[in-house]
mmCIF file of C-alpha atoms in Angstrom:
data_model
loop_
_atom_site.group_PDB
_atom_site.id
_atom_site.type_symbol
_atom_site.label_atom_id
_atom_site.label_comp_id
_atom_site.label_asym_id
_atom_site.label_seq_id
_atom_site.Cartn_x
_atom_site.Cartn_y
_atom_site.Cartn_z
ATOM 1 C CA MET A 1 -71.806 -58.090 -34.893
ATOM 2 C CA PHE A 2 -68.636 -57.318 -35.137
ATOM 3 C CA SER A 3 -66.699 -60.237 -33.523
ATOM 4 C CA HIS A 4 -63.841 -59.396 -30.899
ATOM 5 C CA PHE A 5 -60.318 -61.070 -30.986
ATOM 6 C CA LYS A 6 -58.692 -61.552 -28.096
ATOM 7 C CA ILE A 7 -54.718 -61.651 -28.518
ATOM 8 C CA PRO A 8 -53.254 -63.915 -24.985
ATOM 9 C CA LEU A 9 -50.254 -61.917 -24.265
ATOM 10 C CA ARG A 10 -48.767 -65.084 -22.394
ATOM 11 C CA ASN A 11 -48.169 -66.385 -26.258
ATOM 12 C CA HIS A 12 -46.664 -63.200 -27.654
ATOM 13 C CA PRO A 13 -44.203 -62.303 -24.418
ATOM 14 C CA GLY A 14 -42.296 -58.972 -26.423
ATOM 15 C CA VAL A 15 -45.348 -57.324 -26.990
ATOM 16 C CA ILE A 16 -45.540 -57.456 -22.661
ATOM 17 C CA VAL A 17 -41.697 -55.949 -22.723
ATOM 18 C CA VAL A 18 -42.587 -53.376 -25.034
ATOM 19 C CA ILE A 19 -45.806 -52.130 -22.816
ATOM 20 C CA VAL A 20 -43.474 -52.090 -20.055
ATOM 21 C CA LEU A 21 -40.787 -49.983 -21.553
ATOM 22 C CA ILE A 22 -43.269 -47.180 -23.062
ATOM 23 C CA THR A 23 -44.417 -47.497 -19.703
ATOM 24 C CA ALA A 24 -40.783 -46.972 -17.549
ATOM 25 C CA LEU A 25 -40.146 -44.265 -19.896
ATOM 26 C CA LEU A 26 -43.422 -42.302 -19.490
ATOM 27 C CA ILE A 27 -43.110 -42.395 -15.824
ATOM 28 C CA TRP A 28 -39.374 -41.770 -16.433
ATOM 29 C CA GLY A 29 -39.996 -38.442 -18.318
ATOM 30 C CA PHE A 30 -42.561 -36.952 -16.355
ATOM 31 C CA TRP A 31 -40.657 -37.539 -13.123
ATOM 32 C CA PRO A 32 -39.365 -34.639 -11.526
ATOM 33 C CA LYS A 33 -35.884 -34.069 -12.441
ATOM 34 C CA PRO A 34 -33.506 -33.176 -9.324
ATOM 35 C CA VAL A 35 -31.570 -30.204 -9.335
ATOM 36 C CA ALA A 36 -27.644 -30.293 -9.410
ATOM 37 C CA VAL A 37 -26.797 -28.305 -6.443
ATOM 38 C CA GLU A 38 -23.335 -27.497 -4.579
ATOM 39 C CA SER A 39 -23.347 -28.318 -0.527
ATOM 40 C CA ILE A 40 -20.051 -27.352 1.085
ATOM 41 C CA GLU A 41 -19.709 -27.272 5.723
ATOM 42 C CA VAL A 42 -20.509 -24.320 7.156
ATOM 43 C CA LYS A 43 -17.680 -23.657 10.024
ATOM 44 C CA TYR A 44 -17.305 -20.464 12.306
ATOM 45 C CA ALA A 45 -13.986 -18.590 11.298
ATOM 46 C CA PRO A 46 -12.998 -15.131 10.949
ATOM 47 C CA LEU A 47 -14.068 -13.127 7.875
ATOM 48 C CA THR A 48 -10.848 -10.763 7.038
ATOM 49 C CA ILE A 49 -11.390 -8.539 4.259
ATOM 50 C CA SER A 50 -8.171 -6.394 3.234
ATOM 51 C CA ILE A 51 -6.653 -3.816 1.042
ATOM 52 C CA GLU A 52 -3.905 -4.538 -0.561
ATOM 53 C CA THR A 53 -0.944 -1.870 -1.677
ATOM 54 C CA ASN A 54 2.487 -0.141 -1.735
ATOM 55 C CA GLY A 55 4.639 1.667 1.520
ATOM 56 C CA ARG A 56 7.372 2.485 2.031
ATOM 57 C CA THR A 57 9.567 3.278 5.495
ATOM 58 C CA ARG A 58 10.849 6.970 7.194
ATOM 59 C CA VAL A 59 12.260 7.736 10.231
ATOM 60 C CA ILE A 60 9.409 8.581 12.902
ATOM 61 C CA ASN A 61 11.462 11.411 14.451
ATOM 62 C CA ARG A 62 13.625 13.890 12.141
ATOM 63 C CA TYR A 63 14.966 17.262 13.008
ATOM 64 C CA VAL A 64 16.505 19.692 11.432
ATOM 65 C CA ILE A 65 19.104 21.344 13.007
ATOM 66 C CA THR A 66 19.383 25.341 11.680
ATOM 67 C CA SER A 67 21.293 28.117 12.634
ATOM 68 C CA PRO A 68 20.082 30.782 15.297
ATOM 69 C CA VAL A 69 22.522 33.719 14.483
ATOM 70 C CA ASN A 70 24.130 34.982 11.624
ATOM 71 C CA GLY A 71 27.923 33.453 10.796
ATOM 72 C CA MET A 72 31.097 34.193 8.692
ATOM 73 C CA THR A 73 31.864 30.353 9.336
ATOM 74 C CA CYS A 74 31.440 27.210 10.990
ATOM 75 C CA GLN A 75 33.927 24.500 12.024
ATOM 76 C CA MET A 76 32.102 20.569 11.482
ATOM 77 C CA HIS A 77 33.562 17.173 11.307
ATOM 78 C CA LEU A 78 30.303 15.308 10.475
ATOM 79 C CA HIS A 79 29.472 12.682 7.728
ATOM 80 C CA VAL A 80 25.948 10.928 6.679
ATOM 81 C CA GLY A 81 25.536 7.882 8.973
ATOM 82 C CA ASP A 82 28.229 9.355 12.278
ATOM 83 C CA HIS A 83 25.832 8.467 15.541
ATOM 84 C CA VAL A 84 25.245 11.946 18.031
ATOM 85 C CA SER A 85 24.208 11.725 21.273
ATOM 86 C CA GLN A 86 21.599 14.047 22.884
ATOM 87 C CA GLY A 87 23.782 17.622 24.051
ATOM 88 C CA GLN A 88 26.640 16.301 21.671
ATOM 89 C CA THR A 89 28.231 19.642 20.308
ATOM 90 C CA LEU A 90 27.459 19.038 16.290
ATOM 91 C CA LEU A 91 29.491 22.350 15.224
ATOM 92 C CA SER A 92 30.289 25.663 16.338
ATOM 93 C CA ILE A 93 29.736 29.072 14.468
ATOM 94 C CA ARG A 94 31.393 32.736 14.355
ATOM 95 C CA PRO A 95 28.813 34.681 15.017
ATOM 96 C CA LEU A 96 29.006 38.402 12.507
ATOM 97 C CA LYS A 97 28.874 41.123 14.334
ATOM 98 C CA THR A 98 25.487 43.610 14.696
ATOM 99 C CA PRO A 99 26.136 46.853 12.898
ATOM 100 C CA LEU A 100 23.143 48.226 13.553
ATOM 101 C CA LEU A 101 20.073 47.128 15.563
ATOM 102 C CA ASN A 102 17.101 46.135 13.390
ATOM 103 C CA PRO A 103 14.399 46.583 16.283
ATOM 104 C CA ARG A 104 11.823 44.148 13.452
ATOM 105 C CA SER A 105 14.376 41.602 14.493
ATOM 106 C CA HIS A 106 14.426 41.969 17.819
ATOM 107 C CA ALA A 107 11.161 41.711 18.011
ATOM 108 C CA GLN A 108 10.864 38.821 16.143
ATOM 109 C CA ALA A 109 13.497 37.248 18.101
ATOM 110 C CA GLU A 110 11.672 38.128 21.518
ATOM 111 C CA ALA A 111 8.163 36.248 19.766
ATOM 112 C CA ASN A 112 10.215 33.056 19.185
ATOM 113 C CA VAL A 113 11.491 32.688 22.606
ATOM 114 C CA SER A 114 8.034 32.831 24.235
ATOM 115 C CA ALA A 115 6.893 30.742 21.569
ATOM 116 C CA ALA A 116 9.343 28.336 22.137
ATOM 117 C CA LYS A 117 8.808 28.772 25.848
ATOM 118 C CA PHE A 118 5.259 28.110 24.551
ATOM 119 C CA ALA A 119 5.783 24.987 22.726
ATOM 120 C CA LEU A 120 7.620 22.833 26.003
ATOM 121 C CA LYS A 121 5.167 23.812 28.522
ATOM 122 C CA ALA A 122 3.040 21.739 25.742
ATOM 123 C CA SER A 123 5.014 19.064 25.386
ATOM 124 C CA GLU A 124 5.782 18.645 28.845
ATOM 125 C CA GLU A 125 1.667 18.331 29.133
ATOM 126 C CA GLN A 126 1.622 15.891 26.121
ATOM 127 C CA ILE A 127 3.720 13.781 28.103
ATOM 128 C CA LYS A 128 1.522 13.669 31.113
ATOM 129 C CA SER A 129 -1.142 12.442 28.906
ATOM 130 C CA THR A 130 0.394 9.435 27.477
ATOM 131 C CA LYS A 131 1.716 8.656 30.269
ATOM 132 C CA ALA A 132 -1.772 8.265 31.816
ATOM 133 C CA SER A 133 -2.591 6.439 28.350
ATOM 134 C CA VAL A 134 0.397 3.871 29.628
ATOM 135 C CA GLU A 135 -1.146 3.045 32.460
ATOM 136 C CA TYR A 136 -4.830 2.808 31.822
ATOM 137 C CA SER A 137 -4.036 0.589 28.841
ATOM 138 C CA GLU A 138 -1.668 -1.652 30.871
ATOM 139 C CA ASN A 139 -4.244 -2.136 33.587
ATOM 140 C CA GLU A 140 -6.760 -2.692 30.500
ATOM 141 C CA LEU A 141 -4.052 -5.534 29.450
ATOM 142 C CA LYS A 142 -3.588 -6.926 33.042
ATOM 143 C CA ARG A 143 -7.444 -7.206 33.813
ATOM 144 C CA HIS A 144 -8.380 -8.972 30.055
ATOM 145 C CA GLN A 145 -6.059 -11.372 30.358
ATOM 146 C CA GLU A 146 -8.113 -12.644 32.661
ATOM 147 C CA LEU A 147 -11.140 -12.842 31.337
ATOM 148 C CA LEU A 148 -8.928 -13.794 28.270
ATOM 149 C CA LYS A 149 -7.857 -17.078 30.423
ATOM 150 C CA LYS A 150 -11.546 -17.671 31.530
ATOM 151 C CA GLY A 151 -13.027 -17.141 28.340
ATOM 152 C CA LEU A 152 -14.791 -14.726 28.717
ATOM 153 C CA ILE A 153 -13.378 -12.652 25.567
ATOM 154 C CA SER A 154 -12.295 -13.628 22.214
ATOM 155 C CA GLN A 155 -8.647 -13.528 21.411
ATOM 156 C CA ASP A 156 -9.305 -10.257 18.578
ATOM 157 C CA ASN A 157 -11.076 -8.773 21.586
ATOM 158 C CA TYR A 158 -7.448 -9.225 23.622
ATOM 159 C CA ASP A 159 -5.728 -8.506 20.411
ATOM 160 C CA LYS A 160 -7.432 -4.838 20.071
ATOM 161 C CA ILE A 161 -6.897 -4.248 23.570
ATOM 162 C CA LYS A 162 -2.945 -5.013 23.370
ATOM 163 C CA THR A 163 -2.773 -2.479 20.447
ATOM 164 C CA THR A 164 -4.618 -0.127 21.650
ATOM 165 C CA LEU A 165 -1.710 -0.623 24.380
ATOM 166 C CA LEU A 166 1.277 -0.658 21.951
ATOM 167 C CA THR A 167 -0.186 2.947 20.303
ATOM 168 C CA ALA A 168 0.088 4.243 23.605
ATOM 169 C CA ILE A 169 3.245 3.916 23.707
ATOM 170 C CA ALA A 170 4.522 5.108 20.734
ATOM 171 C CA ASN A 171 2.327 8.095 21.124
ATOM 172 C CA GLN A 172 4.156 8.659 24.748
ATOM 173 C CA ARG A 173 8.083 8.514 22.752
ATOM 174 C CA ARG A 174 6.767 10.579 20.455
ATOM 175 C CA ALA A 175 5.676 12.784 23.032
ATOM 176 C CA LYS A 176 9.118 12.310 24.502
ATOM 177 C CA PHE A 177 10.863 13.910 21.506
ATOM 178 C CA LYS A 178 8.819 16.485 20.529
ATOM 179 C CA ALA A 179 9.856 17.709 24.988
ATOM 180 C CA ASN A 180 13.403 17.391 23.663
ATOM 181 C CA VAL A 181 13.151 19.346 20.813
ATOM 182 C CA ALA A 182 11.641 21.783 22.307
ATOM 183 C CA LYS A 183 14.115 22.599 24.652
ATOM 184 C CA TYR A 184 16.323 22.844 22.077
ATOM 185 C CA GLU A 185 14.813 25.194 19.837
ATOM 186 C CA LEU A 186 13.633 27.207 23.151
ATOM 187 C CA LYS A 187 17.942 27.289 24.033
ATOM 188 C CA ALA A 188 18.368 28.306 20.241
ATOM 189 C CA ALA A 189 16.143 31.081 20.246
ATOM 190 C CA LEU A 190 17.668 32.666 22.890
ATOM 191 C CA THR A 191 20.527 32.344 21.865
ATOM 192 C CA THR A 192 19.470 34.660 18.693
ATOM 193 C CA LEU A 193 17.611 37.340 21.081
ATOM 194 C CA LYS A 194 20.878 36.920 22.736
ATOM 195 C CA HIS A 195 22.308 37.961 19.516
ATOM 196 C CA ASN A 196 19.675 40.903 18.340
ATOM 197 C CA THR A 197 19.953 42.909 21.942
ATOM 198 C CA ILE A 198 21.773 45.777 22.718
ATOM 199 C CA GLY A 199 25.384 45.324 23.931
ATOM 200 C CA SER A 200 25.638 42.332 22.430
ATOM 201 C CA GLU A 201 28.724 42.567 19.902
ATOM 202 C CA ALA A 202 29.744 39.519 19.190
ATOM 203 C CA LYS A 203 33.640 38.890 20.325
ATOM 204 C CA ALA A 204 37.082 38.353 18.286
ATOM 205 C CA ASN A 205 36.705 34.282 19.076
ATOM 206 C CA GLU A 206 33.209 34.216 20.392
ATOM 207 C CA ARG A 207 32.002 30.593 19.216
ATOM 208 C CA VAL A 208 28.026 29.680 19.382
ATOM 209 C CA LEU A 209 28.233 25.909 19.717
ATOM 210 C CA ILE A 210 24.909 24.242 18.618
ATOM 211 C CA LYS A 211 24.603 20.649 20.111
ATOM 212 C CA SER A 212 22.301 17.935 19.114
ATOM 213 C CA PRO A 213 18.364 17.363 20.667
ATOM 214 C CA ILE A 214 18.503 13.713 20.473
ATOM 215 C CA ASP A 215 19.992 10.596 20.416
ATOM 216 C CA GLY A 216 20.599 9.048 16.726
ATOM 217 C CA GLN A 217 22.064 10.024 13.537
ATOM 218 C CA ILE A 218 22.905 12.192 11.002
ATOM 219 C CA LEU A 219 21.015 11.631 8.295
ATOM 220 C CA ASN A 220 21.725 14.453 5.785
ATOM 221 C CA VAL A 221 24.562 17.127 5.858
ATOM 222 C CA VAL A 222 22.629 20.365 3.929
ATOM 223 C CA ARG A 223 25.229 22.230 3.659
ATOM 224 C CA GLN A 224 28.751 22.222 4.180
ATOM 225 C CA CYS A 225 30.935 25.193 6.466
ATOM 226 C CA ASP A 226 31.976 26.985 3.636
ATOM 227 C CA ASN A 227 30.238 30.391 2.719
ATOM 228 C CA PRO A 228 28.313 32.882 5.320
ATOM 229 C CA ILE A 229 25.164 31.531 7.432
ATOM 230 C CA THR A 230 22.032 33.085 8.192
ATOM 231 C CA VAL A 231 19.566 32.898 11.141
ATOM 232 C CA GLY A 232 17.111 29.980 10.099
ATOM 233 C CA GLU A 233 19.050 28.514 7.462
ATOM 234 C CA SER A 234 19.215 24.275 7.543
ATOM 235 C CA LEU A 235 22.395 22.558 8.198
ATOM 236 C CA LEU A 236 22.082 19.167 9.439
ATOM 237 C CA GLU A 237 19.605 16.633 9.671
ATOM 238 C CA ILE A 238 19.061 14.317 12.367
ATOM 239 C CA GLY A 239 17.234 11.009 13.514
ATOM 240 C CA ASP A 240 17.012 7.307 15.104
ATOM 241 C CA PRO A 241 17.010 4.935 12.016
ATOM 242 C CA SER A 242 16.322 1.740 14.477
ATOM 243 C CA ALA A 243 12.589 4.155 14.928
ATOM 244 C CA LEU A 244 10.500 3.583 11.234
ATOM 245 C CA GLU A 245 7.313 3.649 10.546
ATOM 246 C CA VAL A 246 5.628 2.842 7.626
ATOM 247 C CA GLU A 247 3.355 5.271 4.878
ATOM 248 C CA VAL A 248 0.991 4.160 2.914
ATOM 249 C CA ASP A 249 -0.695 6.193 0.053
ATOM 250 C CA VAL A 250 -4.328 4.715 -0.679
ATOM 251 C CA LEU A 251 -7.081 6.066 -2.668
ATOM 252 C CA SER A 252 -9.737 7.483 -0.253
ATOM 253 C CA ALA A 253 -12.889 5.507 -0.838
ATOM 254 C CA ASP A 254 -10.571 2.815 0.684
ATOM 255 C CA ALA A 255 -9.021 5.004 3.773
ATOM 256 C CA VAL A 256 -12.804 5.828 4.411
ATOM 257 C CA LYS A 257 -12.372 2.429 5.696
ATOM 258 C CA ILE A 258 -9.528 2.295 7.961
ATOM 259 C CA LYS A 259 -9.404 3.331 11.171
ATOM 260 C CA PRO A 260 -6.507 3.514 14.069
ATOM 261 C CA GLY A 261 -5.640 0.583 15.917
ATOM 262 C CA MET A 262 -6.303 -1.884 12.450
ATOM 263 C CA LYS A 263 -4.151 -4.722 12.289
ATOM 264 C CA VAL A 264 -1.225 -4.751 9.722
ATOM 265 C CA LEU A 265 0.855 -7.559 7.754
ATOM 266 C CA PHE A 266 4.037 -6.052 5.709
ATOM 267 C CA LYS A 267 4.532 -8.303 3.473
ATOM 268 C CA ARG A 268 7.322 -8.601 0.542
ATOM 269 C CA TRP A 269 10.125 -6.295 2.327
ATOM 270 C CA GLY A 270 12.805 -9.144 2.154
ATOM 271 C CA GLY A 271 12.644 -11.173 4.942
ATOM 272 C CA GLU A 272 10.761 -14.781 4.990
ATOM 273 C CA GLN A 273 7.903 -14.053 7.362
ATOM 274 C CA PRO A 274 5.119 -11.214 7.341
ATOM 275 C CA LEU A 275 5.957 -8.407 9.786
ATOM 276 C CA GLU A 276 2.711 -7.301 11.861
ATOM 277 C CA GLY A 277 1.783 -3.524 13.058
ATOM 278 C CA VAL A 278 -0.655 -1.563 14.006
ATOM 279 C CA VAL A 279 -2.789 1.657 11.649
ATOM 280 C CA ARG A 280 -1.857 4.675 13.897
ATOM 281 C CA LEU A 281 -2.819 7.541 11.747
ATOM 282 C CA ILE A 282 -5.210 8.533 8.998
ATOM 283 C CA GLU A 283 -4.100 11.741 7.600
ATOM 284 C CA PRO A 284 -6.788 14.138 7.418
ATOM 285 C CA ILE A 285 -5.857 15.825 3.978
ATOM 286 C CA GLY A 286 -5.569 14.328 1.002
ATOM 287 C CA PHE A 287 -3.266 14.255 -2.441
ATOM 288 C CA THR A 288 -3.274 13.686 -6.251
ATOM 289 C CA LYS A 289 -1.467 11.150 -8.028
ATOM 290 C CA VAL A 290 -1.591 10.357 -11.493
ATOM 291 C CA SER A 291 -2.354 6.700 -12.130
ATOM 292 C CA ALA A 292 0.332 4.431 -14.349
ATOM 293 C CA LEU A 293 -2.493 4.280 -16.750
ATOM 294 C CA GLY A 294 -2.774 8.408 -16.450
ATOM 295 C CA VAL A 295 -5.785 8.534 -14.201
ATOM 296 C CA GLU A 296 -6.020 11.639 -11.541
ATOM 297 C CA GLU A 297 -6.747 9.821 -8.023
ATOM 298 C CA GLN A 298 -7.798 11.091 -4.564
ATOM 299 C CA ARG A 299 -4.924 9.732 -1.918
ATOM 300 C CA VAL A 300 -4.305 9.548 1.293
ATOM 301 C CA TRP A 301 -1.354 8.805 3.317
ATOM 302 C CA VAL A 302 -1.819 6.216 5.836
ATOM 303 C CA ILE A 303 0.208 5.646 8.798
ATOM 304 C CA ALA A 304 1.284 2.405 10.172
ATOM 305 C CA ASN A 305 3.993 1.889 13.295
ATOM 306 C CA PHE A 306 5.584 -1.862 13.661
ATOM 307 C CA THR A 307 4.235 -3.938 16.591
ATOM 308 C CA SER A 308 6.860 -7.491 15.673
ATOM 309 C CA PRO A 309 10.037 -7.543 17.782
ATOM 310 C CA ARG A 310 12.447 -4.920 16.316
ATOM 311 C CA GLU A 311 14.524 -7.987 16.181
ATOM 312 C CA GLN A 312 12.797 -9.425 12.742
ATOM 313 C CA TRP A 313 13.032 -6.371 10.805
ATOM 314 C CA GLN A 314 16.061 -4.082 11.495
#
């Protein structure tokens, strides 16, 4: 028969320690390990998705002064940067005598007068339309001001209504500019017709006065009065440098994400603080541009207006 041996553990404390240690290691080895995760506090805040690219400013309303008659010489004492006012005489042209009446030129002059009259009427109707848009936007802004005070709408919704008003005001200014230009073009067309009519032979000392259609500055002197001038030839460019907008060429893939009325931030323009603006127009026609890497890209012009006070950027 086999004899059994019993080892009193209390006489061997080291064995107890080893058993406890092995048991602890087994438990620790099979115990599920925690998964390391990163946690952050959830907050409610607006999300801003931006498209960053370069842009440049341009004068909003530029007008090219052209000659309404054929002339030999003109008198002009203006230079780039000179201020002019609406109705101010810019230059005078001594018209040529018409040696032979050209029926085609006469018919074209009559057609230009008719087109100028229609353009003037269309611009006057556009002024009425933009005036109605401004009045509606002003009423909407007043109504949303009360809703904002009561906490019924968000600040973002209020800013959108305000942007709509600013856009309507800009469109109204543009419509008024077009109306002034249309009046000038009608006068120019009538002058051209006058000198293409039977019995309209120019007098010896007759001068055709060219007046400014707008208030602004001389932006460019296209040509000096040292050679004969023909009908429709460009002479001066006039505009208001204080009325600026920004043109930005963006990739066509990004342009589809941009909508009129979206906010714009102008950074690194030379001032300390960024300027604010709003998208006015995404031109429907694109163009091809070669990138610095030699890759042809399809781009679209996006036009934005300033909404920051003029004192900040003029």
